[in-house]
Amino acid sequence: MVENRPFLTFLTHAFLLCGFVVVAFPVYVAIIASTHDAQTLMSTTMPLLPGSHFIENYRTIFTSASAANGLPAYPLMAMNSMIMAIVITIGKIVISILSAFAIVYFRFRFRQLAFWIIFITLMLPVEVRIMPTYKIVADLGMLNSWAGLIIPLVASATATFLFRQFFMTVPEEMMEAARVDGAGPMKFFKDILLPLSRTNIAALCVILFIYGWVQYLWPMLVTTDPSYYTLMMGMKRMVAVQDGEVQWNLVMAASVLAMLPPVAIVIFMQRLFIRGLTETEK
Amino acid sequence: MASIDIESVGKVYTGNVRAVTDINLAIKDGEFIVLVGPSGCGKSTLLRMLAGLETISEGAVKIGARVVNQVEPADRDIAMVFQNYALYPHMTVRQNLEYGLKNRKTPKAEIDARVAEAARMLEITQYLDRKPRALSGGQRQRVAMGRAIVRKPSVFLFDEPLSNLDAKLRVSMRGEIKRLQRRLGTTSIYVTHDQLEAMTLADRLVVLNGGKIEQVGSPLEVYHTPASTFVASFIGSPAMNLVKAECQGDKLVIGPAMISLNGYAPTSGAVTVGMRAEDLRVVTGDKGMPFAVEYVEELGSQRLVHGVVGDQSLTIALSGETEIPANMRIDIDPAKLHFFAQADGKRISAADRSGAAADAPSPAPVA
């Protein structure tokens, strides 16, 4: 804003701060909780200042906490989550960018139909089609396998739709110039569309990585073998203890740790975002 | 270098929308052809059919005696300059120039030599390592031309390449395109809607209207003997005055006014008469036609006087110093009149007087 109105500045900042507090407070509480012992969290009101059990709690997470809850080791679960999130991200981007390329740049019968079928699947949440999906995966014998964990989650209508929208903003002359320059369709895709989509890919990476990282319902359904457990499933099991007290301090420590990879991805991709925003390339 | 033969080419889009009808044109090697016409006249479609970006629905296009209807754009030995330049934004200028050559597996040394030569010719050497977004419109235009030049094609195709530039730059780039084409001697086809650009660039003009050729000829031929009222009104600025008139023997009657034809009458009856603004002159006494001035446009070197004779508007171009008298009368050398049939707008020339005379009485109005 160019105009200088102190009251408006104050108001906007006040709103900004309120919003920030609402969003950040639960995260803050989680971090604080992970530094106390279980006793403090259960007996008194929730403390708002850091406690003295930070190192102890986090060490327990990496050493004995998993075994105590009948779970595989924390690093293994983290690795499972990581593999799942990364493969889903890459798979989704590869498949959706190629299908968007086909839909936008090739003239074939049922092109519109293909687009609409993809688009309609956007309108159903995963949970609605989870039974048929489970049935198919079970019939194909993919329960308790990486394939079963990942493949059903790889197709992405959202990403296809976004890439389609982006490709439609690329001037048609670009494709025609490439044709005159002797670039076939795949060469055009590789040399021109892919570099131009770089910032879109970076943005989608962040969104899709987080999507894969926080998957909970699907992994729980298709895996019973503890060696495929992901972090989200592990944490759920730590909360759902049969008798005795939930060790909230450990659960919170595990949650805080689980937040780190997505944060790292956002920070890493941020550099690409900013580059993409400052160099407007069209 | 190649000649191009366009033989009864037509374009029909799906849904039976006809864009181009029966175009026949033989383009000589090294010629600079300008396709000119209002928007929607099919000129870009025709160019894109030559480029191979649109399929050819009817007829055949030959580039250097080879029929190219089914040939991919890249294999037609053409290069195209687009209106919005279509530079690859993520590549440097050098990479933009190299791209087509690399795809053709040209040896590296050869690529470097050609890029250097084209860059020198277009004076963009110092920008070779910049990205297109860091260049001004004129510089981008040069890069787009460079991309065409490095390929050393036998035909250049230009699709309104200057319409995104400001007026001043357009004039200088126009000169540059002309000079470059002379120097390289490459057959060129240039599409524009700007009649001035068309006049200044063309060896031969092709005036298109409604997907058909109205007239083909050198700029001066087209200017001095327009084949129809459409060409007459499209080529030349200010546009040729077209008025409804009647030939009565050796007299031309325009509303209440009358001028003597001195034996130049090509026909009799109702005609559309064309008069170039600069051919009209102010006369004294009671000769010529009374002209009621409405307003004057000052162009510095010229003043354009708009007014009416009877109920027909006319524009006269006078030199800057000419006085505009209160009761103005204007006249024209009858040799400089252009006669068109009112029915179809076609030119009535001295040669086909007898034929045109038969058509002339039909009262059908011409738009």
XYZ file of C-alpha atoms in Angstrom:
649
model
C 0.000 0.000 0.000
C 1.273 3.396 -0.937
C -0.885 5.531 1.294
C 0.311 6.077 4.816
C -2.485 5.751 7.343
C -1.251 4.915 10.832
C -4.542 3.523 12.072
C -4.842 1.178 9.101
C -1.280 0.046 9.597
C -2.027 -0.672 13.233
C -5.206 -2.545 12.374
C -3.610 -4.730 9.722
C -0.731 -5.558 12.019
C -3.101 -6.400 14.836
C -4.958 -8.798 12.572
C -1.724 -10.305 11.411
C -0.587 -10.883 14.984
C -3.920 -12.422 15.994
C -3.755 -14.776 13.065
C -0.184 -15.682 13.879
C -1.018 -16.427 17.517
C -3.996 -18.592 16.585
C -1.897 -20.628 14.184
C 1.308 -20.798 16.172
C 0.015 -21.321 19.691
C -0.748 -25.059 19.393
C 2.687 -25.627 17.898
C 4.215 -23.693 20.778
C 2.277 -25.781 23.308
C 3.488 -28.960 21.615
C 7.096 -27.830 21.835
C 6.683 -26.818 25.491
C 4.962 -30.088 26.348
C 7.842 -32.038 24.858
C 10.187 -30.504 27.460
C 8.287 -31.608 30.591
C 7.910 -34.990 32.219
C 4.692 -36.994 32.001
C 3.852 -36.246 35.633
C 3.734 -32.461 35.177
C 1.540 -32.728 32.087
C -0.975 -35.019 33.747
C -1.238 -33.415 37.167
C -1.232 -29.645 36.756
C -2.582 -27.220 34.218
C -0.639 -27.067 31.003
C 2.609 -25.208 31.660
C 3.480 -22.446 29.212
C 7.191 -22.245 29.961
C 9.838 -24.793 28.931
C 10.608 -27.573 31.390
C 13.840 -29.369 32.120
C 13.239 -32.741 30.426
C 13.983 -31.732 26.847
C 17.047 -33.910 26.254
C 15.674 -36.820 28.210
C 12.371 -36.909 26.286
C 13.981 -36.735 22.870
C 16.528 -39.359 23.794
C 13.733 -41.655 24.921
C 12.019 -41.229 21.571
C 15.084 -42.487 19.772
C 15.841 -45.272 22.225
C 13.172 -46.948 24.311
C 9.838 -45.243 23.595
C 9.008 -47.257 20.474
C 9.747 -50.605 22.045
C 7.674 -49.732 25.096
C 4.676 -49.191 22.830
C 5.343 -52.277 20.741
C 6.442 -50.223 17.742
C 9.457 -50.502 15.431
C 12.351 -48.145 16.112
C 11.708 -44.452 15.532
C 14.366 -44.079 12.783
C 12.789 -46.959 10.856
C 9.352 -45.352 10.996
C 10.831 -42.014 9.991
C 12.568 -43.696 7.074
C 9.329 -45.383 6.002
C 7.507 -42.062 6.100
C 10.295 -40.410 4.189
C 10.393 -43.062 1.442
C 6.638 -42.954 1.096
C 6.466 -39.155 0.942
C 9.328 -38.833 -1.546
C 8.123 -41.557 -3.896
C 4.572 -40.200 -3.800
C 5.830 -36.680 -4.539
C 7.980 -37.727 -7.472
C 5.398 -40.135 -8.804
C 2.602 -37.600 -8.621
C 4.625 -34.927 -10.381
C 5.847 -37.205 -13.164
C 2.416 -38.641 -13.860
C 0.470 -35.415 -13.588
C 2.856 -33.311 -15.691
C 2.828 -35.927 -18.435
C -0.939 -36.255 -18.421
C -1.365 -32.480 -18.438
C 1.066 -32.322 -21.382
C -1.001 -34.894 -23.257
C -4.269 -33.147 -22.521
C -3.093 -29.685 -23.506
C -0.810 -30.330 -26.480
C -2.166 -33.378 -28.261
C -5.350 -33.584 -30.239
C -6.897 -36.991 -29.780
C -10.376 -38.382 -29.499
C -11.936 -38.163 -26.050
C -9.380 -35.596 -24.978
C -12.009 -33.522 -23.211
C -13.515 -36.657 -21.739
C -10.125 -37.701 -20.362
C -9.718 -34.306 -18.776
C -13.141 -34.381 -17.211
C -12.661 -37.863 -15.808
C -9.468 -36.691 -14.137
C -11.150 -33.529 -12.971
C -14.152 -35.322 -11.503
C -11.963 -37.502 -9.302
C -10.953 -34.238 -7.631
C -14.438 -33.992 -6.269
C -14.269 -37.193 -4.242
C -12.212 -37.273 -1.063
C -9.869 -40.235 -0.644
C -11.970 -41.605 2.211
C -15.031 -42.042 -0.001
C -13.272 -44.371 -2.407
C -11.121 -46.066 0.176
C -13.165 -49.287 0.271
C -12.973 -50.035 -3.470
C -9.336 -49.013 -3.487
C -8.608 -51.345 -0.600
C -10.419 -54.171 -2.330
C -8.380 -53.722 -5.490
C -5.091 -53.518 -3.631
C -5.996 -56.592 -1.586
C -7.013 -58.574 -4.681
C -3.759 -57.660 -6.361
C -1.899 -59.009 -3.323
C -0.296 -55.673 -2.581
C -1.123 -55.523 1.135
C 1.956 -55.075 3.279
C 4.158 -53.872 0.450
C 5.611 -50.604 -0.772
C 3.569 -50.927 -3.933
C 0.356 -51.136 -1.925
C 1.359 -48.207 0.228
C 2.328 -45.910 -2.613
C 0.683 -46.720 -5.943
C -2.917 -45.919 -4.969
C -1.813 -42.502 -3.774
C 0.302 -41.587 -6.780
C -2.279 -40.369 -9.285
C -3.129 -36.746 -8.656
C -5.999 -34.869 -10.200
C -5.031 -31.662 -8.438
C -1.516 -31.589 -9.820
C -2.735 -32.534 -13.308
C -5.225 -29.717 -13.149
C -2.625 -27.191 -12.007
C -0.151 -28.189 -14.700
C -2.906 -28.027 -17.297
C -3.773 -24.506 -16.234
C -0.117 -23.525 -16.393
C 0.461 -25.067 -19.814
C -2.525 -23.215 -21.157
C -0.883 -19.911 -20.226
C 2.259 -20.752 -22.227
C 1.782 -18.941 -25.548
C 0.994 -21.265 -28.407
C 3.662 -19.570 -30.518
C 6.249 -21.075 -28.180
C 5.239 -24.527 -29.314
C 5.067 -23.397 -32.927
C 8.501 -21.808 -32.731
C 9.838 -25.066 -31.328
C 8.192 -27.004 -34.136
C 9.799 -24.730 -36.718
C 13.070 -25.147 -34.828
C 12.805 -28.892 -35.326
C 11.878 -29.957 -31.814
C 9.519 -32.922 -31.631
C 6.857 -33.121 -28.926
C 9.022 -34.782 -26.291
C 11.954 -32.516 -27.030
C 9.663 -29.509 -26.682
C 8.461 -30.925 -23.382
C 11.970 -31.531 -22.086
C 13.693 -28.396 -23.385
C 10.962 -25.824 -22.983
C 7.944 -26.848 -20.919
C 9.873 -28.518 -18.128
C 12.214 -25.579 -17.460
C 9.267 -23.186 -17.594
C 7.341 -25.308 -15.092
C 10.194 -25.248 -12.594
C 8.526 -22.988 -10.066
C 5.234 -24.839 -10.335
C 7.054 -28.096 -9.736
C 8.758 -26.650 -6.665
C 5.463 -25.454 -5.235
C 3.817 -28.789 -5.888
C 6.767 -30.627 -4.339
C 6.090 -28.893 -1.049
C 2.370 -29.560 -1.102
C 2.691 -33.150 -2.260
C 5.521 -34.008 0.108
C 3.421 -32.861 3.032
C 0.467 -34.764 1.615
C 2.545 -37.961 1.517
C 4.154 -37.306 4.879
C 0.890 -36.930 6.780
C -0.829 -39.956 5.206
C -2.422 -41.833 8.051
C -5.589 -43.698 7.136
C -4.259 -45.475 4.061
C -1.000 -46.816 5.541
C -2.955 -48.010 8.569
C -5.330 -49.960 6.339
C -2.878 -51.668 4.038
C -0.040 -52.485 6.396
C -0.147 -54.810 9.368
C 3.544 -55.641 9.199
C 5.342 -53.347 11.710
C 8.303 -52.973 9.347
C 6.071 -50.787 7.123
C 4.806 -48.572 9.948
C 5.067 -44.867 9.287
C 5.536 -42.085 11.816
C 1.917 -41.038 11.773
C 0.759 -44.577 12.559
C 3.387 -44.888 15.279
C 2.271 -41.735 17.006
C -1.340 -42.792 16.863
C -0.420 -46.028 18.585
C 1.492 -44.182 21.282
C -1.688 -42.256 22.094
C -3.983 -45.269 21.984
C -2.547 -47.112 25.002
C -4.861 -49.744 26.443
C -4.396 -49.017 30.123
C -2.116 -46.659 31.958
C -1.349 -43.080 31.065
C -0.587 -41.598 27.698
C 2.939 -40.270 27.739
C 2.061 -36.924 26.260
C 5.535 -35.560 26.697
C 6.900 -38.292 24.408
C 4.033 -38.024 21.950
C 4.671 -34.303 21.671
C 8.396 -34.828 21.227
C 7.677 -37.303 18.442
C 5.286 -34.799 16.833
C 7.823 -32.012 16.947
C 10.385 -34.268 15.309
C 7.854 -35.282 12.682
C 7.321 -31.643 11.792
C 10.960 -31.113 10.894
C 11.142 -32.728 7.431
C 8.240 -30.720 5.971
C 9.741 -27.556 7.451
C 13.070 -28.433 5.862
C 11.374 -28.964 2.488
C 9.593 -25.626 2.692
C 12.802 -23.791 3.567
C 14.715 -25.519 0.795
C 12.019 -24.914 -1.816
C 11.570 -21.339 -0.641
C 14.724 -20.425 -2.509
C 13.220 -21.712 -5.723
C 9.957 -19.900 -4.997
C 11.647 -16.583 -4.560
C 13.658 -17.033 -7.711
C 10.496 -17.937 -9.516
C 8.681 -14.893 -8.257
C 11.410 -12.391 -9.054
C 12.104 -13.605 -12.549
C 8.805 -13.394 -14.332
C 9.474 -15.462 -17.380
C 6.600 -14.868 -19.711
C 16.757 -19.726 -51.851
C 13.610 -21.023 -53.385
C 10.556 -20.074 -55.318
C 7.143 -20.830 -53.901
C 4.080 -21.914 -55.801
C 0.735 -21.670 -54.147
C -1.813 -23.555 -56.209
C -5.543 -23.166 -55.518
C -4.955 -23.328 -51.784
C -7.922 -23.132 -49.443
C -8.507 -23.618 -45.756
C -11.678 -24.932 -44.183
C -11.812 -25.273 -40.423
C -13.924 -27.863 -38.666
C -17.555 -26.858 -38.719
C -17.196 -25.792 -42.355
C -15.785 -22.398 -41.515
C -13.951 -21.213 -44.583
C -10.948 -19.003 -43.916
C -9.110 -18.996 -47.234
C -10.439 -19.613 -50.730
C -8.602 -20.590 -53.894
C -5.317 -18.746 -53.544
C -3.023 -18.912 -56.560
C 0.316 -17.218 -56.360
C 3.713 -17.817 -57.878
C 6.493 -16.289 -55.799
C 9.851 -15.860 -57.446
C 13.136 -16.698 -55.780
C 14.317 -13.808 -53.608
C 11.091 -11.880 -53.831
C 9.649 -9.955 -50.884
C 5.914 -10.595 -50.808
C 3.641 -8.807 -48.371
C 0.232 -10.220 -47.570
C -1.929 -7.364 -46.430
C -5.542 -7.095 -45.414
C -7.825 -6.303 -42.523
C -7.975 -8.666 -39.563
C -9.798 -11.871 -40.357
C -8.956 -11.756 -44.049
C -7.050 -15.042 -43.878
C -3.562 -13.645 -44.332
C -2.153 -15.243 -41.185
C -3.893 -18.515 -41.965
C -2.269 -18.528 -45.383
C 1.141 -17.849 -43.867
C 0.660 -20.558 -41.273
C -0.266 -23.004 -44.006
C 3.000 -22.169 -45.751
C 4.821 -22.698 -42.451
C 3.108 -26.017 -41.852
C 1.469 -24.902 -38.625
C -1.970 -25.315 -40.203
C -2.917 -28.204 -42.426
C -3.712 -27.332 -46.020
C -7.339 -28.252 -46.741
C -7.232 -27.711 -50.479
C -4.645 -27.251 -53.180
C -0.890 -27.565 -52.960
C 2.045 -25.519 -51.726
C 5.378 -26.033 -53.411
C 8.595 -24.697 -51.967
C 11.367 -24.985 -54.539
C 9.318 -27.380 -56.715
C 8.724 -29.775 -53.807
C 5.135 -30.216 -52.629
C 5.258 -29.640 -48.888
C 1.639 -30.237 -47.886
C 2.587 -33.200 -45.709
C 6.025 -32.004 -44.636
C 6.705 -31.031 -41.001
C 7.478 -27.324 -40.438
C 11.032 -28.136 -39.445
C 11.672 -29.904 -42.758
C 10.212 -27.237 -45.035
C 13.387 -25.184 -44.978
C 11.575 -22.138 -43.652
C 12.068 -19.879 -40.651
C 9.349 -17.897 -39.024
C 9.281 -14.689 -37.001
C 6.287 -14.455 -34.700
C 4.319 -11.420 -33.630
C 5.016 -11.953 -29.931
C 8.590 -13.088 -30.757
C 8.041 -16.489 -29.048
C 11.560 -16.468 -27.631
C 12.266 -19.219 -25.141
C 12.257 -17.246 -21.879
C 14.491 -19.565 -19.887
C 17.282 -19.599 -22.457
C 19.856 -16.919 -23.095
C 19.865 -15.116 -26.411
C 22.686 -17.365 -27.575
C 20.794 -20.519 -26.621
C 17.714 -19.161 -28.356
C 19.685 -18.703 -31.558
C 21.404 -22.071 -31.246
C 18.340 -24.142 -30.446
C 17.162 -24.801 -33.988
C 20.666 -25.605 -35.193
C 21.327 -27.959 -32.299
C 18.142 -29.848 -33.089
C 19.506 -30.281 -36.595
C 22.761 -31.702 -35.250
C 24.802 -28.923 -36.805
C 28.483 -29.165 -35.762
C 29.403 -26.927 -32.814
C 31.940 -24.853 -34.743
C 29.416 -24.135 -37.455
C 26.777 -23.131 -34.889
C 29.187 -20.715 -33.213
C 30.139 -19.162 -36.529
C 26.560 -18.693 -37.637
C 25.413 -17.276 -34.301
C 28.318 -14.850 -34.282
C 27.541 -13.761 -37.819
C 23.836 -13.268 -37.182
C 24.526 -11.419 -33.934
C 26.920 -9.084 -35.702
C 24.470 -8.457 -38.504
C 21.714 -7.593 -36.047
C 24.017 -5.814 -33.575
C 23.014 -8.000 -30.661
C 26.481 -9.389 -29.931
C 26.666 -7.706 -26.520
C 23.341 -9.245 -25.455
C 24.162 -12.857 -26.309
C 24.397 -13.960 -22.694
C 21.293 -12.174 -21.481
C 17.875 -13.684 -21.117
C 15.077 -12.308 -23.305
C 13.310 -10.624 -20.376
C 16.340 -8.361 -19.911
C 15.928 -7.000 -23.438
C 13.744 -4.230 -24.799
C 11.018 -4.927 -27.349
C 13.220 -3.912 -30.266
C 16.085 -6.077 -29.081
C 13.770 -9.057 -28.640
C 12.550 -8.484 -32.152
C 16.125 -8.624 -33.382
C 16.715 -11.863 -31.514
C 13.591 -13.314 -33.079
C 14.958 -12.359 -36.481
C 18.347 -13.728 -35.548
C 16.764 -17.037 -34.747
C 15.400 -17.085 -38.282
C 18.644 -15.941 -39.908
C 20.987 -18.473 -38.288
C 19.034 -21.267 -39.872
C 19.832 -19.976 -43.380
C 16.425 -21.088 -44.604
C 15.239 -20.712 -48.174
C 12.130 -18.821 -47.043
C 11.482 -16.300 -44.273
C 7.955 -16.031 -42.965
C 7.053 -12.945 -40.943
C 3.786 -12.864 -39.004
C 3.168 -9.201 -38.150
C 6.596 -8.984 -36.539
C 6.495 -5.252 -35.847
C 3.033 -4.790 -34.430
C 4.206 -5.018 -30.814
C 6.708 -2.198 -31.227
C 6.169 1.520 -30.797
C 5.701 3.660 -33.889
C 9.238 5.004 -34.089
C 10.925 1.657 -33.607
C 8.584 0.158 -36.139
C 9.842 2.527 -38.811
C 13.495 1.800 -38.121
C 12.969 -1.966 -37.852
C 11.040 -1.836 -41.090
C 14.058 -0.386 -42.818
C 16.254 -2.951 -41.218
C 14.139 -5.887 -42.325
C 14.181 -4.565 -45.852
C 17.950 -4.074 -45.832
C 18.521 -7.519 -44.347
C 16.296 -9.188 -46.899
C 18.098 -7.404 -49.750
C 21.422 -8.493 -48.354
C 20.518 -12.133 -47.798
C 18.364 -12.383 -50.915
C 16.050 -14.827 -49.194
C 12.497 -15.241 -50.445
C 10.275 -13.619 -47.826
C 6.603 -13.558 -47.065
C 5.429 -10.918 -44.673
C 1.986 -10.574 -43.147
C 0.734 -7.230 -41.922
C -2.451 -5.230 -41.546
C -0.546 -1.970 -41.799
C -0.792 -0.687 -45.358
C 2.186 1.629 -44.907
C 4.391 -1.261 -43.816
C 3.087 -3.233 -46.765
C 3.808 -0.442 -49.252
C 7.332 0.199 -48.014
C 8.488 -3.391 -47.721
C 6.951 -5.234 -50.602
C 8.352 -6.119 -53.972
C 4.837 -7.323 -54.624
C 1.741 -6.749 -52.559
C -0.994 -9.296 -52.159
C -4.172 -7.661 -50.913
C -6.512 -10.134 -49.277
C -10.118 -9.699 -48.311
C -12.473 -12.323 -46.951
C -10.030 -15.140 -47.657
C -9.625 -14.218 -51.321
C -6.995 -12.334 -53.258
C -8.263 -8.886 -54.260
C -5.168 -7.775 -56.095
C -1.541 -8.711 -56.634
C 0.964 -6.168 -57.836
C 3.854 -3.887 -57.038
C 3.058 -1.277 -54.380
C 2.786 1.466 -56.988
C 0.591 -0.573 -59.306
C -1.742 -1.305 -56.442
C -1.708 2.303 -55.368
C -2.313 3.797 -58.778
C -4.660 1.210 -60.237
C -6.539 -0.435 -57.372
C -8.547 -3.351 -58.701
C -11.553 -2.757 -56.492
C -13.084 -0.297 -54.061
C -11.783 -2.487 -51.243
C -8.181 -2.136 -52.362
C -8.725 1.549 -53.064
C -9.953 2.213 -49.546
C -7.366 -0.050 -47.896
C -4.149 1.034 -49.578
C -3.003 4.616 -49.155
C -3.384 7.069 -46.322
C -5.645 8.984 -46.093
C -7.905 6.427 -47.709
C -9.072 7.097 -51.240
C -12.309 9.072 -51.392
C -15.045 6.885 -52.792
C -18.198 8.674 -53.847
C -21.340 7.627 -55.648
C -21.622 9.427 -58.956
C -23.134 9.170 -62.352
C -21.495 9.403 -65.740
C -23.646 11.425 -68.062
C -21.914 11.533 -71.398
C -18.773 13.554 -70.863
C -19.876 14.807 -67.446
C -19.539 13.270 -64.029
C -22.380 14.196 -61.704
C -21.701 14.041 -57.978
C -24.804 15.140 -56.122
C -25.376 18.763 -57.021
C -21.906 19.157 -58.538
C -20.588 18.272 -61.909
C -17.154 17.940 -63.437
C -16.104 17.581 -66.988
C -14.457 14.280 -67.934
C -12.658 15.539 -71.022
C -13.218 12.264 -72.830
C -12.130 10.034 -69.934
C -15.606 8.613 -69.358
C -15.116 4.810 -69.311
C -18.772 3.984 -68.964
C -22.122 5.565 -68.442
C -24.615 5.403 -65.624
C -24.086 4.997 -61.900
C -20.520 4.359 -60.769
C -18.390 4.649 -57.681
C -15.679 7.189 -58.277
C -12.398 7.091 -56.436
C -10.330 10.215 -55.879
C -7.015 10.275 -54.021
C -6.953 13.048 -51.444
C -3.726 14.411 -52.919
C -5.116 14.509 -56.476
C -7.872 16.906 -55.500
C -6.942 20.566 -55.749
C -8.447 23.871 -54.815
C -9.660 25.993 -57.715
C -10.814 29.561 -57.950
C -13.723 31.012 -59.846
C -16.794 28.882 -60.405
C -15.066 25.800 -61.800
C -15.141 22.411 -60.056
C -17.363 21.412 -57.198
C -18.465 23.418 -54.167
C -16.846 21.932 -51.062
C -18.181 22.597 -47.567
C -15.308 22.277 -45.079
C -16.139 20.425 -41.865
C -12.803 20.249 -40.093
C -9.087 20.317 -40.786
C -6.423 17.919 -39.566
C -2.973 19.503 -39.391
C -0.141 17.073 -40.041
C 2.574 19.704 -40.348
C 3.748 19.040 -43.862
C 0.184 18.437 -44.957
C -3.238 19.537 -43.923
C -6.151 17.189 -44.425
C -9.373 19.017 -45.103
C -12.523 17.036 -44.429
C -15.784 18.192 -45.881
C -18.721 17.363 -48.098
C -19.745 17.727 -51.706
C -23.509 17.445 -51.666
C -23.995 14.678 -49.100
C -20.778 12.760 -49.842
C -17.794 13.206 -47.554
C -14.414 13.864 -49.053
C -10.927 14.399 -47.729
C -8.407 16.594 -49.486
C -4.713 16.642 -48.757
C -3.216 20.091 -49.196
C 0.304 21.264 -48.604
C 0.852 22.854 -45.226
C 0.772 26.465 -46.401
C -2.330 26.342 -48.584
C -4.968 28.849 -47.553
C -8.449 27.477 -47.061
C -10.831 29.940 -48.715
C -14.293 30.607 -47.317
C -16.235 29.276 -50.279
C -13.999 26.479 -51.375
C -14.274 24.792 -54.726
C -12.337 21.722 -55.684
C -11.477 20.013 -58.908
C -9.540 16.997 -60.142
C -7.731 16.025 -63.296
C -10.134 13.549 -64.970
C -7.168 11.304 -65.816
C -6.731 10.700 -62.100
C -10.240 9.485 -61.468
C -10.794 5.839 -60.641
C -14.044 4.266 -61.723
C -15.576 1.258 -60.019
C -18.767 -0.616 -60.788
C -21.334 0.010 -58.096
C -22.549 -3.573 -58.257
C -19.380 -5.461 -57.311
C -16.857 -2.715 -56.589
C -14.547 -3.860 -59.399
C -12.477 -1.361 -61.326
C -13.796 -0.220 -64.673
C -10.789 0.343 -66.851
C -10.676 1.815 -70.310
C -10.128 -1.634 -71.788
C -13.406 -3.196 -70.717
C -15.670 -0.214 -71.079
C -18.197 -2.046 -73.192
C -18.583 -4.918 -70.729
C -18.772 -2.713 -67.693
C -21.307 -0.425 -69.317
C -23.789 -3.282 -69.439
C -23.434 -3.912 -65.710
C -23.382 -0.311 -64.687
C -27.078 0.565 -64.620
C -27.880 -2.077 -62.022
C -28.754 -0.075 -58.905
C -27.404 -2.554 -56.340
C -25.684 -0.507 -53.616
C -22.084 -1.200 -52.734
C -21.165 -1.214 -49.080
